mmCIF file with all atom_site columns, C-alpha atoms in Angstrom:
data_model
loop_
_atom_site.group_PDB
_atom_site.id
_atom_site.type_symbol
_atom_site.label_atom_id
_atom_site.label_alt_id
_atom_site.label_comp_id
_atom_site.label_asym_id
_atom_site.label_entity_id
_atom_site.label_seq_id
_atom_site.pdbx_PDB_ins_code
_atom_site.Cartn_x
_atom_site.Cartn_y
_atom_site.Cartn_z
_atom_site.occupancy
_atom_site.B_iso_or_equiv
_atom_site.pdbx_formal_charge
_atom_site.auth_seq_id
_atom_site.auth_comp_id
_atom_site.auth_asym_id
_atom_site.auth_atom_id
_atom_site.pdbx_PDB_model_num
ATOM 1   C CA . ALA P 1 1   ? 0.093   0.536  0.234   1.00 0.00 ? 486 ALA P CA 1
ATOM 2   C CA . GLN P 1 2   ? 0.871   3.101  -0.664  1.00 0.00 ? 487 GLN P CA 1
ATOM 3   C CA . SER P 1 3   ? 2.788   5.295  2.387   1.00 0.00 ? 488 SER P CA 1
ATOM 4   C CA . VAL P 1 4   ? 4.989   8.313  3.287   1.00 0.00 ? 489 VAL P CA 1
ATOM 5   C CA . THR P 1 5   ? 8.040   8.464  5.290   1.00 0.00 ? 490 THR P CA 1
ATOM 6   C CA . GLN P 1 6   ? 8.890   12.034 6.715   1.00 0.00 ? 491 GLN P CA 1
ATOM 7   C CA . LEU P 1 7   ? 12.624  12.218 7.812   1.00 0.00 ? 492 LEU P CA 1
ATOM 8   C CA . GLY P 1 8   ? 13.274  14.389 10.580  1.00 0.00 ? 493 GLY P CA 1
ATOM 9   C CA . SER P 1 9   ? 10.398  15.307 13.152  1.00 0.00 ? 494 SER P CA 1
ATOM 10  C CA . HIS P 1 10  ? 11.976  18.852 13.810  1.00 0.00 ? 495 HIS P CA 1
ATOM 11  C CA . VAL P 1 11  ? 14.050  20.716 11.451  1.00 0.00 ? 496 VAL P CA 1
ATOM 12  C CA . SER P 1 12  ? 15.566  24.335 12.437  1.00 0.00 ? 497 SER P CA 1
ATOM 13  C CA . VAL P 1 13  ? 16.592  26.893 10.029  1.00 0.00 ? 498 VAL P CA 1
ATOM 14  C CA . SER P 1 14  ? 17.776  30.614 10.305  1.00 0.00 ? 499 SER P CA 1
ATOM 15  C CA . GLU P 1 15  ? 15.654  33.254 8.739   1.00 0.00 ? 500 GLU P CA 1
ATOM 16  C CA . GLY P 1 16  ? 16.964  33.482 5.482   1.00 0.00 ? 501 GLY P CA 1
ATOM 17  C CA . ALA P 1 17  ? 18.305  29.977 5.084   1.00 0.00 ? 502 ALA P CA 1
ATOM 18  C CA . LEU P 1 18  ? 17.344  27.347 2.689   1.00 0.00 ? 503 LEU P CA 1
ATOM 19  C CA . VAL P 1 19  ? 14.262  25.128 3.925   1.00 0.00 ? 504 VAL P CA 1
ATOM 20  C CA . LEU P 1 20  ? 14.302  21.636 3.281   1.00 0.00 ? 505 LEU P CA 1
ATOM 21  C CA . LEU P 1 21  ? 11.832  18.944 4.300   1.00 0.00 ? 506 LEU P CA 1
ATOM 22  C CA . ARG P 1 22  ? 12.522  15.536 3.315   1.00 0.00 ? 507 ARG P CA 1
ATOM 23  C CA . CYS P 1 23  ? 9.675   13.052 2.030   1.00 0.00 ? 508 CYS P CA 1
ATOM 24  C CA . ASN P 1 24  ? 10.241  9.517  0.885   1.00 0.00 ? 509 ASN P CA 1
ATOM 25  C CA . TYR P 1 25  ? 6.995   7.563  -0.743  1.00 0.00 ? 510 TYR P CA 1
ATOM 26  C CA . SER P 1 26  ? 6.472   4.067  -1.553  1.00 0.00 ? 511 SER P CA 1
ATOM 27  C CA . SER P 1 27  ? 3.886   3.286  -4.015  1.00 0.00 ? 512 SER P CA 1
ATOM 28  C CA . SER P 1 28  ? 3.575   0.428  -6.680  1.00 0.00 ? 513 SER P CA 1
ATOM 29  C CA . VAL P 1 29  ? 1.521   2.860  -8.515  1.00 0.00 ? 514 VAL P CA 1
ATOM 30  C CA . PRO P 1 30  ? 2.309   6.232  -9.681  1.00 0.00 ? 515 PRO P CA 1
ATOM 31  C CA . PRO P 1 31  ? 1.480   8.220  -6.586  1.00 0.00 ? 516 PRO P CA 1
ATOM 32  C CA . TYR P 1 32  ? -0.438  11.457 -5.891  1.00 0.00 ? 517 TYR P CA 1
ATOM 33  C CA . LEU P 1 33  ? 1.685   13.373 -3.143  1.00 0.00 ? 518 LEU P CA 1
ATOM 34  C CA . PHE P 1 34  ? 0.848   16.608 -1.103  1.00 0.00 ? 519 PHE P CA 1
ATOM 35  C CA . TRP P 1 35  ? 2.367   18.882 1.142   1.00 0.00 ? 520 TRP P CA 1
ATOM 36  C CA . TYR P 1 36  ? 0.210   20.075 3.913   1.00 0.00 ? 521 TYR P CA 1
ATOM 37  C CA . VAL P 1 37  ? 1.192   22.695 6.132   1.00 0.00 ? 522 VAL P CA 1
ATOM 38  C CA . GLN P 1 38  ? -0.356  23.248 9.912   1.00 0.00 ? 523 GLN P CA 1
ATOM 39  C CA . TYR P 1 39  ? 0.276   26.404 11.737  1.00 0.00 ? 524 TYR P CA 1
ATOM 40  C CA . PRO P 1 40  ? -0.685  26.629 15.288  1.00 0.00 ? 525 PRO P CA 1
ATOM 41  C CA . ASN P 1 41  ? -4.326  25.804 16.177  1.00 0.00 ? 526 ASN P CA 1
ATOM 42  C CA . GLN P 1 42  ? -5.547  25.290 12.792  1.00 0.00 ? 527 GLN P CA 1
ATOM 43  C CA . GLY P 1 43  ? -6.727  22.801 10.539  1.00 0.00 ? 528 GLY P CA 1
ATOM 44  C CA . LEU P 1 44  ? -4.054  21.632 7.693   1.00 0.00 ? 529 LEU P CA 1
ATOM 45  C CA . GLN P 1 45  ? -3.813  24.092 4.175   1.00 0.00 ? 530 GLN P CA 1
ATOM 46  C CA . LEU P 1 46  ? -2.873  22.030 1.167   1.00 0.00 ? 531 LEU P CA 1
ATOM 47  C CA . LEU P 1 47  ? 0.792   23.670 -0.016  1.00 0.00 ? 532 LEU P CA 1
ATOM 48  C CA . LEU P 1 48  ? 0.890   21.781 -3.142  1.00 0.00 ? 533 LEU P CA 1
ATOM 49  C CA . LYS P 1 49  ? 0.352   18.591 -4.797  1.00 0.00 ? 534 LYS P CA 1
ATOM 50  C CA . TYR P 1 50  ? 1.826   16.516 -7.460  1.00 0.00 ? 535 TYR P CA 1
ATOM 51  C CA . THR P 1 51  ? -0.271  15.177 -9.926  1.00 0.00 ? 536 THR P CA 1
ATOM 52  C CA . SER P 1 52  ? 2.457   13.780 -12.801 1.00 0.00 ? 537 SER P CA 1
ATOM 53  C CA . ALA P 1 53  ? 1.891   16.646 -15.159 1.00 0.00 ? 538 ALA P CA 1
ATOM 54  C CA . ALA P 1 54  ? 5.317   17.995 -13.673 1.00 0.00 ? 539 ALA P CA 1
ATOM 55  C CA . THR P 1 55  ? 8.218   16.995 -11.550 1.00 0.00 ? 540 THR P CA 1
ATOM 56  C CA . LEU P 1 56  ? 8.816   20.175 -10.058 1.00 0.00 ? 541 LEU P CA 1
ATOM 57  C CA . VAL P 1 57  ? 5.808   21.418 -8.519  1.00 0.00 ? 542 VAL P CA 1
ATOM 58  C CA . LYS P 1 58  ? 5.430   24.946 -7.137  1.00 0.00 ? 543 LYS P CA 1
ATOM 59  C CA . GLY P 1 59  ? 3.150   25.789 -4.215  1.00 0.00 ? 544 GLY P CA 1
ATOM 60  C CA . ILE P 1 60  ? 1.660   28.689 -2.368  1.00 0.00 ? 545 ILE P CA 1
ATOM 61  C CA . ASN P 1 61  ? 4.246   30.964 0.192   1.00 0.00 ? 546 ASN P CA 1
ATOM 62  C CA . GLY P 1 62  ? 7.010   30.067 -2.037  1.00 0.00 ? 547 GLY P CA 1
ATOM 63  C CA . PHE P 1 63  ? 7.427   26.290 -1.633  1.00 0.00 ? 548 PHE P CA 1
ATOM 64  C CA . GLU P 1 64  ? 8.151   23.856 -4.267  1.00 0.00 ? 549 GLU P CA 1
ATOM 65  C CA . ALA P 1 65  ? 8.702   20.134 -4.540  1.00 0.00 ? 550 ALA P CA 1
ATOM 66  C CA . GLU P 1 66  ? 10.466  18.039 -6.852  1.00 0.00 ? 551 GLU P CA 1
ATOM 67  C CA . PHE P 1 67  ? 8.955   14.643 -7.542  1.00 0.00 ? 552 PHE P CA 1
ATOM 68  C CA . LYS P 1 68  ? 12.045  12.110 -7.959  1.00 0.00 ? 553 LYS P CA 1
ATOM 69  C CA . LYS P 1 69  ? 11.478  8.889  -9.102  1.00 0.00 ? 554 LYS P CA 1
ATOM 70  C CA . SER P 1 70  ? 14.538  7.371  -8.962  1.00 0.00 ? 555 SER P CA 1
ATOM 71  C CA . GLU P 1 71  ? 15.252  8.561  -5.251  1.00 0.00 ? 556 GLU P CA 1
ATOM 72  C CA . THR P 1 72  ? 11.437  7.995  -4.113  1.00 0.00 ? 557 THR P CA 1
ATOM 73  C CA . SER P 1 73  ? 11.002  11.222 -3.337  1.00 0.00 ? 558 SER P CA 1
ATOM 74  C CA . PHE P 1 74  ? 9.278   14.201 -2.754  1.00 0.00 ? 559 PHE P CA 1
ATOM 75  C CA . HIS P 1 75  ? 11.133  16.645 -0.657  1.00 0.00 ? 560 HIS P CA 1
ATOM 76  C CA . LEU P 1 76  ? 9.876   20.641 0.071   1.00 0.00 ? 561 LEU P CA 1
ATOM 77  C CA . THR P 1 77  ? 12.110  23.202 -0.566  1.00 0.00 ? 562 THR P CA 1
ATOM 78  C CA . LYS P 1 78  ? 12.163  27.168 0.157   1.00 0.00 ? 563 LYS P CA 1
ATOM 79  C CA . PRO P 1 79  ? 15.011  29.099 -0.757  1.00 0.00 ? 564 PRO P CA 1
ATOM 80  C CA . SER P 1 80  ? 14.699  31.475 2.126   1.00 0.00 ? 565 SER P CA 1
ATOM 81  C CA . ALA P 1 81  ? 12.839  30.807 5.323   1.00 0.00 ? 566 ALA P CA 1
ATOM 82  C CA . HIS P 1 82  ? 10.570  33.367 7.041   1.00 0.00 ? 567 HIS P CA 1
ATOM 83  C CA . MET P 1 83  ? 9.802   33.547 10.466  1.00 0.00 ? 568 MET P CA 1
ATOM 84  C CA . SER P 1 84  ? 6.121   32.960 9.233   1.00 0.00 ? 569 SER P CA 1
ATOM 85  C CA . ASP P 1 85  ? 7.177   29.845 7.991   1.00 0.00 ? 570 ASP P CA 1
ATOM 86  C CA . ALA P 1 86  ? 7.409   27.992 11.252  1.00 0.00 ? 571 ALA P CA 1
ATOM 87  C CA . ALA P 1 87  ? 4.508   25.491 11.434  1.00 0.00 ? 572 ALA P CA 1
ATOM 88  C CA . GLU P 1 88  ? 4.266   21.558 11.149  1.00 0.00 ? 573 GLU P CA 1
ATOM 89  C CA . TYR P 1 89  ? 4.610   20.296 7.337   1.00 0.00 ? 574 TYR P CA 1
ATOM 90  C CA . PHE P 1 90  ? 3.037   17.021 6.311   1.00 0.00 ? 575 PHE P CA 1
ATOM 91  C CA . CYS P 1 91  ? 3.738   14.642 3.322   1.00 0.00 ? 576 CYS P CA 1
ATOM 92  C CA . ALA P 1 92  ? 1.184   12.675 2.162   1.00 0.00 ? 577 ALA P CA 1
ATOM 93  C CA . VAL P 1 93  ? -0.007  10.179 -0.362  1.00 0.00 ? 578 VAL P CA 1
ATOM 94  C CA . ILE P 1 94  ? -3.371  9.159  -1.781  1.00 0.00 ? 579 ILE P CA 1
ATOM 95  C CA . ARG P 1 95  ? -4.154  5.370  -0.880  1.00 0.00 ? 580 ARG P CA 1
ATOM 96  C CA . GLY P 1 96  ? -7.192  3.725  -1.908  1.00 0.00 ? 581 GLY P CA 1
ATOM 97  C CA . ALA P 1 97  ? -10.686 6.108  -2.652  1.00 0.00 ? 582 ALA P CA 1
ATOM 98  C CA . ASN P 1 98  ? -8.927  9.168  -1.640  1.00 0.00 ? 583 ASN P CA 1
ATOM 99  C CA . ASN P 1 99  ? -7.634  8.060  1.499   1.00 0.00 ? 584 ASN P CA 1
ATOM 100 C CA . LEU P 1 100 ? -4.758  10.453 2.160   1.00 0.00 ? 585 LEU P CA 1
ATOM 101 C CA . PHE P 1 101 ? -2.155  8.782  3.922   1.00 0.00 ? 586 PHE P CA 1
ATOM 102 C CA . PHE P 1 102 ? -0.268  10.990 5.952   1.00 0.00 ? 587 PHE P CA 1
ATOM 103 C CA . GLY P 1 103 ? 3.445   11.304 7.316   1.00 0.00 ? 588 GLY P CA 1
ATOM 104 C CA . THR P 1 104 ? 4.077   12.054 11.110  1.00 0.00 ? 589 THR P CA 1
ATOM 105 C CA . GLY P 1 105 ? 5.091   15.622 10.027  1.00 0.00 ? 590 GLY P CA 1
ATOM 106 C CA . THR P 1 106 ? 7.913   17.469 10.790  1.00 0.00 ? 591 THR P CA 1
ATOM 107 C CA . ARG P 1 107 ? 8.123   20.543 12.816  1.00 0.00 ? 592 ARG P CA 1
ATOM 108 C CA . LEU P 1 108 ? 9.879   23.565 11.297  1.00 0.00 ? 593 LEU P CA 1
ATOM 109 C CA . THR P 1 109 ? 11.594  26.165 13.709  1.00 0.00 ? 594 THR P CA 1
ATOM 110 C CA . VAL P 1 110 ? 12.881  29.239 12.293  1.00 0.00 ? 595 VAL P CA 1
ATOM 111 C CA . ILE P 1 111 ? 15.310  31.298 14.074  1.00 0.00 ? 596 ILE P CA 1
ATOM 112 C CA . PRO P 1 112 ? 15.611  34.884 13.491  1.00 0.00 ? 597 PRO P CA 1
ATOM 113 C CA . ASN O 2 1   ? -18.110 30.852 1.164   1.00 0.00 ? 34  ASN O CA 1
ATOM 114 C CA . ALA O 2 2   ? -17.402 29.429 4.779   1.00 0.00 ? 35  ALA O CA 1
ATOM 115 C CA . GLY O 2 3   ? -15.080 26.843 5.193   1.00 0.00 ? 36  GLY O CA 1
ATOM 116 C CA . VAL O 2 4   ? -15.055 23.498 6.982   1.00 0.00 ? 37  VAL O CA 1
ATOM 117 C CA . MET O 2 5   ? -16.379 24.185 10.122  1.00 0.00 ? 38  MET O CA 1
ATOM 118 C CA . GLN O 2 6   ? -15.723 21.740 13.209  1.00 0.00 ? 39  GLN O CA 1
ATOM 119 C CA . ASN O 2 7   ? -17.754 22.568 16.946  1.00 0.00 ? 40  ASN O CA 1
ATOM 120 C CA . PRO O 2 8   ? -17.445 22.374 19.359  1.00 0.00 ? 41  PRO O CA 1
ATOM 121 C CA . ARG O 2 9   ? -13.340 23.530 19.140  1.00 0.00 ? 42  ARG O CA 1
ATOM 122 C CA . HIS O 2 10  ? -12.700 22.271 22.572  1.00 0.00 ? 43  HIS O CA 1
ATOM 123 C CA . LEU O 2 11  ? -14.903 19.342 24.238  1.00 0.00 ? 44  LEU O CA 1
ATOM 124 C CA . VAL O 2 12  ? -14.048 17.754 27.501  1.00 0.00 ? 45  VAL O CA 1
ATOM 125 C CA . ARG O 2 13  ? -15.378 14.705 28.803  1.00 0.00 ? 46  ARG O CA 1
ATOM 126 C CA . ARG O 2 14  ? -14.898 11.982 31.786  1.00 0.00 ? 47  ARG O CA 1
ATOM 127 C CA . ARG O 2 15  ? -14.219 8.822  31.218  1.00 0.00 ? 48  ARG O CA 1
ATOM 128 C CA . GLY O 2 16  ? -17.463 6.539  30.028  1.00 0.00 ? 49  GLY O CA 1
ATOM 129 C CA . GLN O 2 17  ? -19.416 9.672  28.869  1.00 0.00 ? 50  GLN O CA 1
ATOM 130 C CA . GLU O 2 18  ? -19.945 10.131 25.002  1.00 0.00 ? 51  GLU O CA 1
ATOM 131 C CA . ALA O 2 19  ? -18.318 12.892 22.686  1.00 0.00 ? 52  ALA O CA 1
ATOM 132 C CA . ARG O 2 20  ? -19.958 13.950 19.532  1.00 0.00 ? 53  ARG O CA 1
ATOM 133 C CA . LEU O 2 21  ? -18.124 15.985 17.235  1.00 0.00 ? 54  LEU O CA 1
ATOM 134 C CA . ARG O 2 22  ? -19.749 17.899 14.541  1.00 0.00 ? 55  ARG O CA 1
ATOM 135 C CA . CYS O 2 23  ? -18.360 18.972 10.894  1.00 0.00 ? 56  CYS O CA 1
ATOM 136 C CA . SER O 2 24  ? -19.948 21.086 8.394   1.00 0.00 ? 57  SER O CA 1
ATOM 137 C CA . PRO O 2 25  ? -18.235 20.934 5.041   1.00 0.00 ? 58  PRO O CA 1
ATOM 138 C CA . MET O 2 26  ? -18.146 23.479 2.730   1.00 0.00 ? 59  MET O CA 1
ATOM 139 C CA . LYS O 2 27  ? -21.054 24.463 0.734   1.00 0.00 ? 60  LYS O CA 1
ATOM 140 C CA . GLY O 2 28  ? -21.349 22.097 -2.304  1.00 0.00 ? 61  GLY O CA 1
ATOM 141 C CA . HIS O 2 29  ? -18.800 19.591 -0.913  1.00 0.00 ? 62  HIS O CA 1
ATOM 142 C CA . SER O 2 30  ? -20.449 16.199 -0.307  1.00 0.00 ? 63  SER O CA 1
ATOM 143 C CA . HIS O 2 31  ? -17.387 14.161 0.470   1.00 0.00 ? 64  HIS O CA 1
ATOM 144 C CA . VAL O 2 32  ? -16.299 14.213 4.418   1.00 0.00 ? 65  VAL O CA 1
ATOM 145 C CA . TYR O 2 33  ? -13.035 12.686 5.791   1.00 0.00 ? 66  TYR O CA 1
ATOM 146 C CA . TRP O 2 34  ? -12.461 12.674 9.617   1.00 0.00 ? 67  TRP O CA 1
ATOM 147 C CA . TYR O 2 35  ? -8.895  11.851 11.254  1.00 0.00 ? 68  TYR O CA 1
ATOM 148 C CA . ARG O 2 36  ? -7.457  11.900 14.409  1.00 0.00 ? 69  ARG O CA 1
ATOM 149 C CA . GLN O 2 37  ? -4.018  13.838 15.158  1.00 0.00 ? 70  GLN O CA 1
ATOM 150 C CA . LEU O 2 38  ? -2.410  12.106 18.266  1.00 0.00 ? 71  LEU O CA 1
ATOM 151 C CA . PRO O 2 39  ? 0.149   13.831 20.264  1.00 0.00 ? 72  PRO O CA 1
ATOM 152 C CA . GLU O 2 40  ? 3.958   13.185 18.617  1.00 0.00 ? 73  GLU O CA 1
ATOM 153 C CA . GLU O 2 41  ? 1.976   11.048 15.341  1.00 0.00 ? 74  GLU O CA 1
ATOM 154 C CA . GLY O 2 42  ? 0.862   12.541 12.029  1.00 0.00 ? 75  GLY O CA 1
ATOM 155 C CA . LEU O 2 43  ? -2.511  12.284 11.502  1.00 0.00 ? 76  LEU O CA 1
ATOM 156 C CA . LYS O 2 44  ? -4.285  9.122  10.981  1.00 0.00 ? 77  LYS O CA 1
ATOM 157 C CA . PHE O 2 45  ? -7.321  8.604  8.309   1.00 0.00 ? 78  PHE O CA 1
ATOM 158 C CA . MET O 2 46  ? -10.470 7.195  10.185  1.00 0.00 ? 79  MET O CA 1
ATOM 159 C CA . VAL O 2 47  ? -13.520 7.247  7.596   1.00 0.00 ? 80  VAL O CA 1
ATOM 160 C CA . TYR O 2 48  ? -14.716 8.383  4.457   1.00 0.00 ? 81  TYR O CA 1
ATOM 161 C CA . LEU O 2 49  ? -18.498 9.120  3.949   1.00 0.00 ? 82  LEU O CA 1
ATOM 162 C CA . GLN O 2 50  ? -20.344 10.403 0.886   1.00 0.00 ? 83  GLN O CA 1
ATOM 163 C CA . LYS O 2 51  ? -23.987 12.053 2.137   1.00 0.00 ? 84  LYS O CA 1
ATOM 164 C CA . GLU O 2 52  ? -25.782 8.864  3.654   1.00 0.00 ? 85  GLU O CA 1
ATOM 165 C CA . ASN O 2 53  ? -23.228 6.478  2.964   1.00 0.00 ? 86  ASN O CA 1
ATOM 166 C CA . ILE O 2 54  ? -19.841 5.373  4.468   1.00 0.00 ? 87  ILE O CA 1
ATOM 167 C CA . ILE O 2 55  ? -17.280 4.550  1.747   1.00 0.00 ? 88  ILE O CA 1
ATOM 168 C CA . ASP O 2 56  ? -14.234 3.825  3.770   1.00 0.00 ? 89  ASP O CA 1
ATOM 169 C CA . GLU O 2 57  ? -14.010 3.307  7.627   1.00 0.00 ? 90  GLU O CA 1
ATOM 170 C CA . SER O 2 58  ? -10.875 1.295  7.386   1.00 0.00 ? 91  SER O CA 1
ATOM 171 C CA . GLY O 2 59  ? -9.431  3.220  10.000  1.00 0.00 ? 92  GLY O CA 1
ATOM 172 C CA . MET O 2 60  ? -11.927 3.498  12.586  1.00 0.00 ? 93  MET O CA 1
ATOM 173 C CA . PRO O 2 61  ? -11.768 1.465  15.687  1.00 0.00 ? 94  PRO O CA 1
ATOM 174 C CA . LYS O 2 62  ? -13.906 -1.605 15.792  1.00 0.00 ? 95  LYS O CA 1
ATOM 175 C CA . GLU O 2 63  ? -15.822 -0.760 18.745  1.00 0.00 ? 96  GLU O CA 1
ATOM 176 C CA . ARG O 2 64  ? -17.086 2.686  20.588  1.00 0.00 ? 97  ARG O CA 1
ATOM 177 C CA . PHE O 2 65  ? -16.781 4.913  17.400  1.00 0.00 ? 98  PHE O CA 1
ATOM 178 C CA . SER O 2 66  ? -19.512 5.676  14.665  1.00 0.00 ? 99  SER O CA 1
ATOM 179 C CA . ALA O 2 67  ? -19.758 8.273  11.907  1.00 0.00 ? 100 ALA O CA 1
ATOM 180 C CA . GLU O 2 68  ? -22.664 9.464  10.292  1.00 0.00 ? 101 GLU O CA 1
ATOM 181 C CA . PHE O 2 69  ? -23.248 12.016 6.962   1.00 0.00 ? 102 PHE O CA 1
ATOM 182 C CA . PRO O 2 70  ? -27.042 12.636 6.789   1.00 0.00 ? 103 PRO O CA 1
ATOM 183 C CA . LYS O 2 71  ? -28.817 14.193 3.886   1.00 0.00 ? 104 LYS O CA 1
ATOM 184 C CA . GLU O 2 72  ? -29.729 16.717 5.904   1.00 0.00 ? 105 GLU O CA 1
ATOM 185 C CA . GLY O 2 73  ? -26.779 18.110 8.539   1.00 0.00 ? 106 GLY O CA 1
ATOM 186 C CA . PRO O 2 74  ? -23.668 17.800 9.809   1.00 0.00 ? 107 PRO O CA 1
ATOM 187 C CA . SER O 2 75  ? -21.291 14.883 9.549   1.00 0.00 ? 108 SER O CA 1
ATOM 188 C CA . ILE O 2 76  ? -21.380 13.573 13.215  1.00 0.00 ? 109 ILE O CA 1
ATOM 189 C CA . LEU O 2 77  ? -18.034 11.556 14.636  1.00 0.00 ? 110 LEU O CA 1
ATOM 190 C CA . ARG O 2 78  ? -19.634 9.917  17.803  1.00 0.00 ? 111 ARG O CA 1
ATOM 191 C CA . ILE O 2 79  ? -17.366 8.189  20.497  1.00 0.00 ? 112 ILE O CA 1
ATOM 192 C CA . GLN O 2 80  ? -19.198 6.491  22.873  1.00 0.00 ? 113 GLN O CA 1
ATOM 193 C CA . GLN O 2 81  ? -17.672 5.182  26.352  1.00 0.00 ? 114 GLN O CA 1
ATOM 194 C CA . VAL O 2 82  ? -14.468 7.674  25.939  1.00 0.00 ? 115 VAL O CA 1
ATOM 195 C CA . VAL O 2 83  ? -11.189 6.549  27.462  1.00 0.00 ? 116 VAL O CA 1
ATOM 196 C CA . ARG O 2 84  ? -8.077  8.649  28.194  1.00 0.00 ? 117 ARG O CA 1
ATOM 197 C CA . GLY O 2 85  ? -6.592  7.440  25.196  1.00 0.00 ? 118 GLY O CA 1
ATOM 198 C CA . ASP O 2 86  ? -9.228  9.206  22.879  1.00 0.00 ? 119 ASP O CA 1
ATOM 199 C CA . SER O 2 87  ? -7.781  12.619 23.744  1.00 0.00 ? 120 SER O CA 1
ATOM 200 C CA . ALA O 2 88  ? -6.617  13.974 20.449  1.00 0.00 ? 121 ALA O CA 1
ATOM 201 C CA . ALA O 2 89  ? -7.113  16.248 17.887  1.00 0.00 ? 122 ALA O CA 1
ATOM 202 C CA . TYR O 2 90  ? -10.046 15.496 15.651  1.00 0.00 ? 123 TYR O CA 1
ATOM 203 C CA . PHE O 2 91  ? -10.313 17.098 12.044  1.00 0.00 ? 124 PHE O CA 1
ATOM 204 C CA . CYS O 2 92  ? -12.753 16.882 9.253   1.00 0.00 ? 125 CYS O CA 1
ATOM 205 C CA . ALA O 2 93  ? -12.024 17.850 5.931   1.00 0.00 ? 126 ALA O CA 1
ATOM 206 C CA . SER O 2 94  ? -14.317 17.902 2.703   1.00 0.00 ? 127 SER O CA 1
ATOM 207 C CA . SER O 2 95  ? -14.501 18.011 -0.969  1.00 0.00 ? 128 SER O CA 1
ATOM 208 C CA . PRO O 2 96  ? -16.244 18.253 -3.696  1.00 0.00 ? 129 PRO O CA 1
ATOM 209 C CA . PHE O 2 97  ? -15.043 14.880 -5.578  1.00 0.00 ? 130 PHE O CA 1
ATOM 210 C CA . THR O 2 98  ? -12.698 12.002 -5.013  1.00 0.00 ? 131 THR O CA 1
ATOM 211 C CA . ASN O 2 99  ? -9.450  12.843 -5.811  1.00 0.00 ? 132 ASN O CA 1
ATOM 212 C CA . GLU O 2 100 ? -9.923  16.693 -5.253  1.00 0.00 ? 133 GLU O CA 1
ATOM 213 C CA . LYS O 2 101 ? -8.498  18.826 -2.966  1.00 0.00 ? 134 LYS O CA 1
ATOM 214 C CA . LEU O 2 102 ? -9.408  18.311 0.441   1.00 0.00 ? 135 LEU O CA 1
ATOM 215 C CA . PHE O 2 103 ? -10.560 21.387 2.961   1.00 0.00 ? 136 PHE O CA 1
ATOM 216 C CA . PHE O 2 104 ? -9.688  21.046 6.259   1.00 0.00 ? 137 PHE O CA 1
ATOM 217 C CA . GLY O 2 105 ? -11.884 22.342 9.646   1.00 0.00 ? 138 GLY O CA 1
ATOM 218 C CA . SER O 2 106 ? -9.776  23.464 12.672  1.00 0.00 ? 139 SER O CA 1
ATOM 219 C CA . GLY O 2 107 ? -10.251 20.745 14.714  1.00 0.00 ? 140 GLY O CA 1
ATOM 220 C CA . THR O 2 108 ? -11.782 19.488 17.705  1.00 0.00 ? 141 THR O CA 1
ATOM 221 C CA . GLN O 2 109 ? -9.637  19.204 20.887  1.00 0.00 ? 142 GLN O CA 1
ATOM 222 C CA . LEU O 2 110 ? -11.237 16.031 22.609  1.00 0.00 ? 143 LEU O CA 1
ATOM 223 C CA . SER O 2 111 ? -9.785  15.989 26.521  1.00 0.00 ? 144 SER O CA 1
ATOM 224 C CA . VAL O 2 112 ? -10.751 12.816 28.490  1.00 0.00 ? 145 VAL O CA 1
ATOM 225 C CA . LEU O 2 113 ? -10.376 13.469 32.173  1.00 0.00 ? 146 LEU O CA 1
#
């Protein structure tokens, strides 16, 4: 069954530094992959999704992710971190009838 | 267009009581999903419903948990005889069609004393 694994439950970066959040997937079929962000005390928001149209996917707030089949990865990046990016980030894959399987999340801390 | 509305925002129950969590999907959305988020864990899928039908309940515990999405009114996640291990944040999401973007509510934080 399709699944995702997020490496690193906590990531800290300095303001202005590169953000890299890792996600690896396991799937026997071409996957639909997503990145969601959860700000404190809020529900999830979709950052971006991969549906096989293009390997580099651009999302909101300057985030993007690249689908690499050879590495079974879908890492999330942002060139320059802002304080407002501090949140929990979830990678997810569709499994079954639109059943989203989420990774365990990565908490991003941005240091001023 | 209001987003996905969940209430209550916080719910406190004593062991053995019943918890009822409500979710009103976005207007025009007929697909509802419930997820549970436990501390230090990711979101876990519980159940997927369309109007009056349960499509996938593979994530629902076999006992004490039930969900419905009636023709009229919100979707309800019901937990009978709650135990401390049920304490978690419960998120609802909706979408207009399958394989479409999910819109999430802000969640209900259930605390069992």
